[in-house]
Amino acid sequence: MSVGANLSVTDMRRAARHPVDFPVIVEHFQHGDLTLHVCNLSAHGFMVDDAHGLSRGDRIIIRLPVVGRIEAYCIWTRDVRAGFQFERIIRLDDFVQIIDALQPNPRLRKGR
């Protein structure tokens, strides 16, 4: 079951977003491997700030610490930014470990 079936875009915007600095190579379903920069992350999705050539509806597979490969799809684009929603919600305990791995400075982590 997809996350979109249970959450509205408003609900997703309310999910705690954590700033990260995570360059990653993703698998795009049409364009092959792409290099992206994830600048914030929540248990529901993430935002990139270098989305050149990406469009709403594009599907990718991203590899994250702890959970490994996870599919996501683009739900919005604006200028060179794009927001992606995961196909499934990341469990809270796994998400905390991901943030610890991607943002080791505790002062930069949002309250959990």
Coordinates of C-alpha atoms in Angstrom, one line a residue, residues 9-81:
V9 CA 0.1 16.6 1.2
T10 CA -0.8 18.7 4.2
D11 CA -0.1 15.7 6.6
M12 CA 3.2 15.2 4.9
R13 CA 4.2 18.8 5.3
R14 CA 3.5 18.5 9.1
A15 CA 5.9 15.5 9.4
A16 CA 9.1 16.5 11.2
R17 CA 11.7 17.4 8.6
H18 CA 15.4 17.2 9.5
P19 CA 18.1 19.2 7.7
V20 CA 20.7 16.9 6.1
D21 CA 23.6 17.2 3.7
F22 CA 23.4 13.9 1.8
P23 CA 24.7 13.6 -1.8
V24 CA 23.4 10.3 -3.2
I25 CA 23.2 8.4 -6.5
V26 CA 19.6 7.3 -7.1
E27 CA 18.1 5.0 -9.7
H28 CA 15.6 6.8 -11.9
F29 CA 13.1 4.6 -13.6
Q30 CA 13.6 6.3 -17.0
H31 CA 17.0 8.1 -16.9
G32 CA 19.2 5.6 -15.1
D33 CA 21.5 6.7 -12.3
L34 CA 21.3 10.4 -11.2
T35 CA 23.3 12.3 -8.6
L36 CA 21.1 14.3 -6.2
H37 CA 21.6 16.2 -3.0
V38 CA 19.1 15.5 -0.2
C39 CA 18.8 18.6 1.9
N40 CA 16.0 17.5 4.3
L41 CA 14.4 14.3 5.3
S42 CA 11.3 13.0 7.1
A43 CA 9.9 9.6 7.7
H44 CA 7.6 10.2 4.8
G45 CA 9.9 11.7 2.2
F46 CA 12.7 14.1 1.4
M47 CA 13.6 17.2 -0.6
V48 CA 16.5 17.7 -3.0
D49 CA 17.9 21.0 -4.0
D50 CA 19.3 20.1 -7.4
A51 CA 16.4 18.6 -9.3
H52 CA 17.4 19.6 -12.8
G53 CA 15.2 17.7 -15.3
L54 CA 13.0 16.0 -12.7
S55 CA 9.2 16.1 -13.0
R56 CA 6.2 15.5 -10.8
G57 CA 5.5 11.7 -10.9
D58 CA 9.1 10.6 -11.6
R59 CA 9.9 7.5 -9.7
I60 CA 13.3 6.7 -8.2
I61 CA 15.0 4.3 -5.8
I62 CA 17.3 5.9 -3.2
R63 CA 19.6 4.1 -0.8
L64 CA 19.5 5.3 2.8
P65 CA 21.5 4.2 5.8
V66 CA 19.8 1.6 8.0
V67 CA 16.8 0.9 5.6
G68 CA 18.8 0.4 2.4
R69 CA 16.9 0.8 -0.9
I70 CA 13.5 2.5 -0.8
E71 CA 11.3 3.6 -3.7
A72 CA 10.0 7.2 -3.8
Y73 CA 8.2 9.4 -6.3
C74 CA 8.3 13.1 -7.0
I75 CA 5.2 14.9 -5.6
W76 CA 6.3 18.5 -6.4
T77 CA 8.9 20.6 -8.1
R78 CA 9.8 24.2 -7.9
D79 CA 12.8 25.9 -9.5
V80 CA 15.6 23.4 -8.8
R81 CA 14.0 21.8 -5.8

